[in-house]
XYZ file of C-alpha atoms in Angstrom:
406
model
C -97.277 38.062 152.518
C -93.565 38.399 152.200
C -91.718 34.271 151.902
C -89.918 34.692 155.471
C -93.448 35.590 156.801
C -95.241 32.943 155.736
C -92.612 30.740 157.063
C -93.043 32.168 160.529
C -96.189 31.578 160.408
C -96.289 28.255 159.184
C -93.856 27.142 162.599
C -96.144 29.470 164.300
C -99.361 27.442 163.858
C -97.442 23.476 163.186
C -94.648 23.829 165.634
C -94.298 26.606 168.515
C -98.322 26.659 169.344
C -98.329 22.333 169.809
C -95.020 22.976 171.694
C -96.123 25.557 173.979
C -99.326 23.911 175.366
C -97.749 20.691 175.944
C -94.879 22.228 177.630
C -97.176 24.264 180.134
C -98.883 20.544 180.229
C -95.381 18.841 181.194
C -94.242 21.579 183.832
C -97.869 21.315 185.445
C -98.136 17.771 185.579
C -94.339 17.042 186.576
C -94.556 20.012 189.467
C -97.926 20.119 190.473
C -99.038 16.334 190.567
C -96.745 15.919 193.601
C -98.262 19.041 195.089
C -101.747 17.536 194.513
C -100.487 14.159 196.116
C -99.519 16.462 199.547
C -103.361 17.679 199.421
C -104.920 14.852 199.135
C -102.588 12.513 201.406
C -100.992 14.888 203.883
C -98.280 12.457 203.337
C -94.426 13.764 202.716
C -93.281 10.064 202.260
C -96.093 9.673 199.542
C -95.217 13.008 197.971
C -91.587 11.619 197.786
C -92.975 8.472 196.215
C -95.178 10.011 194.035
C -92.333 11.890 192.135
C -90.312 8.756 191.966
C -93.356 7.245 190.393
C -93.672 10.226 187.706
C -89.597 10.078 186.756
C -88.641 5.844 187.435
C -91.306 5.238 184.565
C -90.174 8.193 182.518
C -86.642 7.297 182.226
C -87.565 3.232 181.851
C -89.857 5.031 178.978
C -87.102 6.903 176.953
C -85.268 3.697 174.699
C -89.444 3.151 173.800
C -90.353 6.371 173.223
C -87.598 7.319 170.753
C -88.004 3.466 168.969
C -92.098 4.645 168.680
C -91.215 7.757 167.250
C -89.125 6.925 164.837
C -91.329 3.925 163.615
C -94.694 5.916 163.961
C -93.663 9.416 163.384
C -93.504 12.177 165.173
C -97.241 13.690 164.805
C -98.814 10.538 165.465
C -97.215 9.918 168.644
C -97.432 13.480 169.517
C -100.802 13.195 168.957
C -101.886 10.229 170.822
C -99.737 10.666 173.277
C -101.237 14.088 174.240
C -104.447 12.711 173.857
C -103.849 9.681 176.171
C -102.717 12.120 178.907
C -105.882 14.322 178.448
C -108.049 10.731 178.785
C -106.221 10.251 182.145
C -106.187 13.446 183.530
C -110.231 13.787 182.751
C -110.364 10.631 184.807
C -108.755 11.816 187.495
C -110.639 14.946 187.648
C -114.040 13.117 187.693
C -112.633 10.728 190.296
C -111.244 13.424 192.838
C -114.363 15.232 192.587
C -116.278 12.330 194.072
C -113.882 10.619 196.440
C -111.718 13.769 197.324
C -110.438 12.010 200.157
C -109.937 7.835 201.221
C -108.548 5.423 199.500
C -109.501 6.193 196.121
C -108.323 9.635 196.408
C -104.982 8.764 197.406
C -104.861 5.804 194.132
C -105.988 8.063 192.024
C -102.906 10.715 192.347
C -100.556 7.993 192.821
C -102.132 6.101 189.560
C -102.175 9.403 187.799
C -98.251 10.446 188.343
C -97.008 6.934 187.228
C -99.449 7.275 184.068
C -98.959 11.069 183.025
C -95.268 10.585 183.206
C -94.680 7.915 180.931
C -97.081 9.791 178.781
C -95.642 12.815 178.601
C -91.936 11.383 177.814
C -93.870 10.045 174.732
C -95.024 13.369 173.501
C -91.617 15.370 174.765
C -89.566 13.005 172.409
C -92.223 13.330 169.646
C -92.016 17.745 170.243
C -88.739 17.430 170.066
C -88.281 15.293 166.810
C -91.022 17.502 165.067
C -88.667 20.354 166.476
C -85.526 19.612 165.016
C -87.361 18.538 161.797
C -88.444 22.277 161.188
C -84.439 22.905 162.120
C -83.494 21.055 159.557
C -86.247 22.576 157.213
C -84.662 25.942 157.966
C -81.032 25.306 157.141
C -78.678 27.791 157.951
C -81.333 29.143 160.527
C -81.442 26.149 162.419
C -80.493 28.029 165.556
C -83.475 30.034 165.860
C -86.226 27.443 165.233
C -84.130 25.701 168.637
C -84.192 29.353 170.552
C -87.738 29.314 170.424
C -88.291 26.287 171.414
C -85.908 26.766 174.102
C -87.605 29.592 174.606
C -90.924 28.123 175.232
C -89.618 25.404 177.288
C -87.976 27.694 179.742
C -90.934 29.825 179.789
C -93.175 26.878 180.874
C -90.904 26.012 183.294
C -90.899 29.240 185.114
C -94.913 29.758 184.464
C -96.123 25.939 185.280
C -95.432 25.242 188.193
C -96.520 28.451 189.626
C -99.785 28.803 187.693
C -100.274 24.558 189.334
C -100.063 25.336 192.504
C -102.346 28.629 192.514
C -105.385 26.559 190.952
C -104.369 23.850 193.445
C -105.808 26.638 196.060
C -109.387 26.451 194.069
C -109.381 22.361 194.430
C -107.525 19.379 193.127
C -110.093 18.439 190.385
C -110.046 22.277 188.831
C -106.130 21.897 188.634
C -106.474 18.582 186.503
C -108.992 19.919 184.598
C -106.907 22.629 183.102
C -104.193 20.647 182.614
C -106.521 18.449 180.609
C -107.774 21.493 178.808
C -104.028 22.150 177.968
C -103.464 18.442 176.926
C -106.830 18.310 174.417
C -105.330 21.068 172.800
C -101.985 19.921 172.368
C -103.524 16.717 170.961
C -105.716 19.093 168.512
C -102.623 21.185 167.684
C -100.293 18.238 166.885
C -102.468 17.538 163.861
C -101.302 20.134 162.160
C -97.268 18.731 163.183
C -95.590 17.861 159.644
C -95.214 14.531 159.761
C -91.458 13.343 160.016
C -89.596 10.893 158.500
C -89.929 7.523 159.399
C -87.433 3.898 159.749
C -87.525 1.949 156.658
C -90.680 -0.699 156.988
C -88.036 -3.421 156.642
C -86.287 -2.159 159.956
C -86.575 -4.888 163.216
C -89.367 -4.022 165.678
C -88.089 -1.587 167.726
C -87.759 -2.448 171.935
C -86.660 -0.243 174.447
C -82.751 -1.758 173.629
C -82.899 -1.674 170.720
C -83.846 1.923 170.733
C -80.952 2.734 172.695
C -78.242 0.845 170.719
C -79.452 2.222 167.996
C -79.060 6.019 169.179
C -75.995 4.943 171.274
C -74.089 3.240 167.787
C -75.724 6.690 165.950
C -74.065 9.288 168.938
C -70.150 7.216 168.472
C -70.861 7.661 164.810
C -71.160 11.344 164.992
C -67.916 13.037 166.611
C -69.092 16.339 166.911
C -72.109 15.128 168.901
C -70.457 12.450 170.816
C -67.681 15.255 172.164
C -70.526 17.611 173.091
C -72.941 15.160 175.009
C -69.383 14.118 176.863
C -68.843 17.341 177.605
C -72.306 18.715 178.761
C -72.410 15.337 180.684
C -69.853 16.746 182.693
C -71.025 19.916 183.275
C -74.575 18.501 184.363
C -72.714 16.998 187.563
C -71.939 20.178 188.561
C -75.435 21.557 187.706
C -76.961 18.296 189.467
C -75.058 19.293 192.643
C -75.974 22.532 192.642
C -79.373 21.749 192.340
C -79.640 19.075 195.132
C -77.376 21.103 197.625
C -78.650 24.264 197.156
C -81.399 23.755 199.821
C -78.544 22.858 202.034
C -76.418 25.531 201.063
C -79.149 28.717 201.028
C -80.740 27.272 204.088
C -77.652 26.448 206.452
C -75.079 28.283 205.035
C -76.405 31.262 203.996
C -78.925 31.526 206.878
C -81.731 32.193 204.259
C -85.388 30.502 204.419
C -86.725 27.630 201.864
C -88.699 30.690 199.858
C -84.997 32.063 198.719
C -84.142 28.621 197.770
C -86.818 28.719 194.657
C -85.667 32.759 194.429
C -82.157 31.262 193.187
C -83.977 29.121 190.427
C -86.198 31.580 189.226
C -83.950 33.815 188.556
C -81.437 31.306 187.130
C -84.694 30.627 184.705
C -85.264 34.331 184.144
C -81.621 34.630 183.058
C -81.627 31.584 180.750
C -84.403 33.255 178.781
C -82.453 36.160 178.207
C -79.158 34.427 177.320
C -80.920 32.449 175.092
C -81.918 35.481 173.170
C -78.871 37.048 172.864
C -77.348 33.882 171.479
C -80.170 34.055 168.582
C -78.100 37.148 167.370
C -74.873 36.057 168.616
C -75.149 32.690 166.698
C -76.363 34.904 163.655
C -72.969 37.178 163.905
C -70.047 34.770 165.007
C -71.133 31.118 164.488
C -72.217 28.187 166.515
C -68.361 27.098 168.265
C -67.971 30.462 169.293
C -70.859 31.223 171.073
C -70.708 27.611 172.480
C -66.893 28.102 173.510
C -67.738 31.437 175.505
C -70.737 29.849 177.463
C -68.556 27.155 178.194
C -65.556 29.216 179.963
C -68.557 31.504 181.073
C -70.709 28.448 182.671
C -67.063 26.966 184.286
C -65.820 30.632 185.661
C -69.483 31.014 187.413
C -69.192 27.360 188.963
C -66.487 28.149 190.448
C -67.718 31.403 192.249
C -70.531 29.522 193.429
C -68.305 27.756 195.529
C -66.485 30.809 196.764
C -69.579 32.896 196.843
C -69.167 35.258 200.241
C -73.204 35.657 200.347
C -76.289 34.446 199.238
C -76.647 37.182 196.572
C -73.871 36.538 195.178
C -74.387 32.856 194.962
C -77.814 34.032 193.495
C -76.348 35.963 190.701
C -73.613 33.216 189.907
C -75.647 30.563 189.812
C -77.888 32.591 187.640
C -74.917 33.251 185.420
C -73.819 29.655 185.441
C -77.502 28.466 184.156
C -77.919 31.167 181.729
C -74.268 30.011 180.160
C -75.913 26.350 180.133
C -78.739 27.278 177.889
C -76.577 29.082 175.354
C -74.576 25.431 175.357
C -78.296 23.703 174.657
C -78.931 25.768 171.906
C -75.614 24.913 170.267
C -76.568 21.017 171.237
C -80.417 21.376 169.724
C -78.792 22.919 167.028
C -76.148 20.399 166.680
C -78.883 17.598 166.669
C -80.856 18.686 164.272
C -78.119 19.290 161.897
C -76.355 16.076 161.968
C -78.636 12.988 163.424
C -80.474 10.963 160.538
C -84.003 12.243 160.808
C -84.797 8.252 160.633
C -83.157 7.204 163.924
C -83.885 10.980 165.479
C -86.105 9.653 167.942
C -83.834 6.554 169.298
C -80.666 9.241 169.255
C -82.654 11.824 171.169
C -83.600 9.120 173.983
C -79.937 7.863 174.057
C -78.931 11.374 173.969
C -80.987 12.409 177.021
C -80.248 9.504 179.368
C -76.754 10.075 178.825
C -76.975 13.446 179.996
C -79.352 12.660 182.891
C -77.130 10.280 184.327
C -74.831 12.706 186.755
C -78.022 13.625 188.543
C -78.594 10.223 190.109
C -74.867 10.727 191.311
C -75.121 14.281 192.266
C -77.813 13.375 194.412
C -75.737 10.543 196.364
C -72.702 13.088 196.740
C -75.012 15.318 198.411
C -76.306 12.646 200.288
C -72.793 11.426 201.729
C -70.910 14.720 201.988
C -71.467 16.836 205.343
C -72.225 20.068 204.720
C -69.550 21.923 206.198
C -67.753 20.181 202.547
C -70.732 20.911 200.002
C -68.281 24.175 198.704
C -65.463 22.152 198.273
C -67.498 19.450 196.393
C -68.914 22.501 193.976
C -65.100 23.062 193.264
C -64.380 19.761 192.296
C -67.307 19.937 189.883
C -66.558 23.016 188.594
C -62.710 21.762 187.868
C -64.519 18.493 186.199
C -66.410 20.770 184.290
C -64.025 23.247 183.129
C -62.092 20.301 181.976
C -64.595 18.081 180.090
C -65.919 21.382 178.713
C -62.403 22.855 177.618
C -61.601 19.176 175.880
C -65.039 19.033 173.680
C -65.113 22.626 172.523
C -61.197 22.234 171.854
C -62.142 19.000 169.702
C -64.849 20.385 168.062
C -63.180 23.895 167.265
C -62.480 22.839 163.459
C -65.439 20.051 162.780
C -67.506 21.866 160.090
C -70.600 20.717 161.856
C -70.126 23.398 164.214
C -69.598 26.356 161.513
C -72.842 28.220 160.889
């Protein structure tokens, strides 16, 4: 078998198979334990509190997961942490299948979202670190080991939530017991995860702040990556809004029912996958700041029509557009990480890395909350202008930094 084959295969078997059942493990849990919540509560308000309970923990769980990670490794925590969520989510099963209703029943979901969030941040940061480990193992070829990945994520993302809420149809316990199948395996798969490198024994014990201010000091030590997080930031406030006004927008606006509101994101999905497969080649031919600067003025121009669009299919297709020009700019980011983070603080950088650029969602949702709706388009263009401009500024900075030349 030919060098380059082997290799595949290798990632095949230690990274992409581990990676692909927890991610259909992550997008069924995150989507459809909320769903179960409605069936077993007929409760909105718990529903609502139930997916608080899934993310509040999650993001209180990042500065610890990333310390964990890079203390323990990246396999290990993988490991148990997929294995921990499989333990629960057999639990659950066993539970709702006696008490489907009550009390218990309605504990049990509510336990089970707190629990199988935290959980799966653990073995998210852990995927990822063992993911930009085989980046860094490739070299010049980082890019593709994070297109696949990508890849798979976006995949599970489109797939998950669907395939949770048809098996929700056959009964709450024979939802969570697929999911649990899914878990086990990504538990038995992670064993074969190359382990990654580790902080020096002689390192402090690692909290949840000192996780952070450890990947916070690593991001202002890195240029390159602090400009890009800034400017992604950014453009995730436009993203954010889109994402908590489009309900508003496709329902009221556009006179279009809730069903075209999940058409928009599915197809924004659909077209993410395919941009992130040109950019494979695209990377290959011209280099990571090129491909990076044209998403960016691609991802700004499309904001902007959102907020102009005349109907909903063209908001459809530009928002579409807009998220397809957002995964080219991860790749370039996963790419970036791999290449220039010390693989012995990967896991505390990640975690600072990700809060940072979760933070404008909190705020989009409170500008959607405040502004009526008859002002939601001009809100998209003020975005879109912050965008364009934070975007324009870190691709202008980084147009020269030889971290960015392929």
């Amino acid at each position: 078998m030919p060098r380059h084959a082997r290799h595949a295969a290798g990632l095949l078997r230690s990274i992409y198979l581990p990676r692909t059942a927890d991610a259909l493990a992550f997008a069924m849990s995150t989507y459809g334990i909320p769903l179960l919540v409605l069936a077993t509560t007929r409760s909105a308000a718990l529903t609502g509190l139930a997916f608080a309970l899934e993310w509040i923990p999650r993001l209180a769980a990042f500065g610890w997961a990333g310390a964990v990670v890079d203390r323990r490794g990246a396999s290990v925590v993988f490991f148990l942490a997929s294995l921990g969520r499989t333990l629960a989510l057999a639990a659950g099963a066993v539970v709702l299948s006696l008490y489907p209703a009550g009390i218990v029943a309605s504990a049990t979901v509510m336990a089970l979202a707190a629990i199988t969030g935290v959980l799966t941040e653990f073995s998210y940061i852990a995927a990822e670190t063992a993911g930009a480990a085989a980046g860094r193992r490739a070299g010049p070829l980082a890019h593709r080991v994070q297109v696949v990945l990508l890849g798979i994520d976006q995949t599970a993302t489109l797939a998950g939530p669907a395939l949770a809420g048809l098996l929700l149809l056959t009964g709450p316990p024979r939802m969570l017991a697929v999911i649990t199948v899914l878990s086990l395996l990504a538990a038995l798969l992670a064993l074969r995860t190359p382990p990654s490198p580790v902080a020096p024994a002689r390192a402090p014990k690692n909290s949840t702040g000192a996780g952070l201010i450890t990947g916070w000091r690593t991001i202002r030590s890195l240029p390159a990556l602090g400009w890009l997080v800034t400017g992604l930031t950014l453009s995730n406030l436009a993203t954010g809004f889109l994402q908590a006004a489009g309900p508003v927008m496709v329902v009221n606006h556009y006179g279009q029912s809730t069903s075209a509101v999940g058409l928009v994101w599915s197809a924004a999905a659909g077209a993410t996958l395919l941009a992130v497969a040109v950019c494979r080649f695209a990377i290959d031919r011209l280099g990571l700041w090129p491909v990076g600067a044209a998403c960016a003025a691609l991802g700004s121009l499309a904001c902007l029509a959102v907020s102009r669009a005349p109907d909903y299919l063209s908001y459809l297709v530009m928002v579409a557009v807009m998220m397809s020009a957002e995964g080219g700019m991860t790749v370039v980011l996963r790419t970036l990480r791999s290449r220039l983070i010390p693989p012995d603080r990967f896991g505390s950088t990640l975690s600072a890395t990700i809060l940072i650029l979760l933070l404008p969602f909190p705020l989009a949702g409170v500008l959607t909350a405040i502004t009526p709706p008859d002002a939601l388009g001009h809100v998209i263009t003020g975005c879109a202008v912050l965008q364009a401009l934070g975007l324009f500024l870190a691709f202008a900075r980084l147009r020269t930094d030889p971290a960015l030349r392929t």
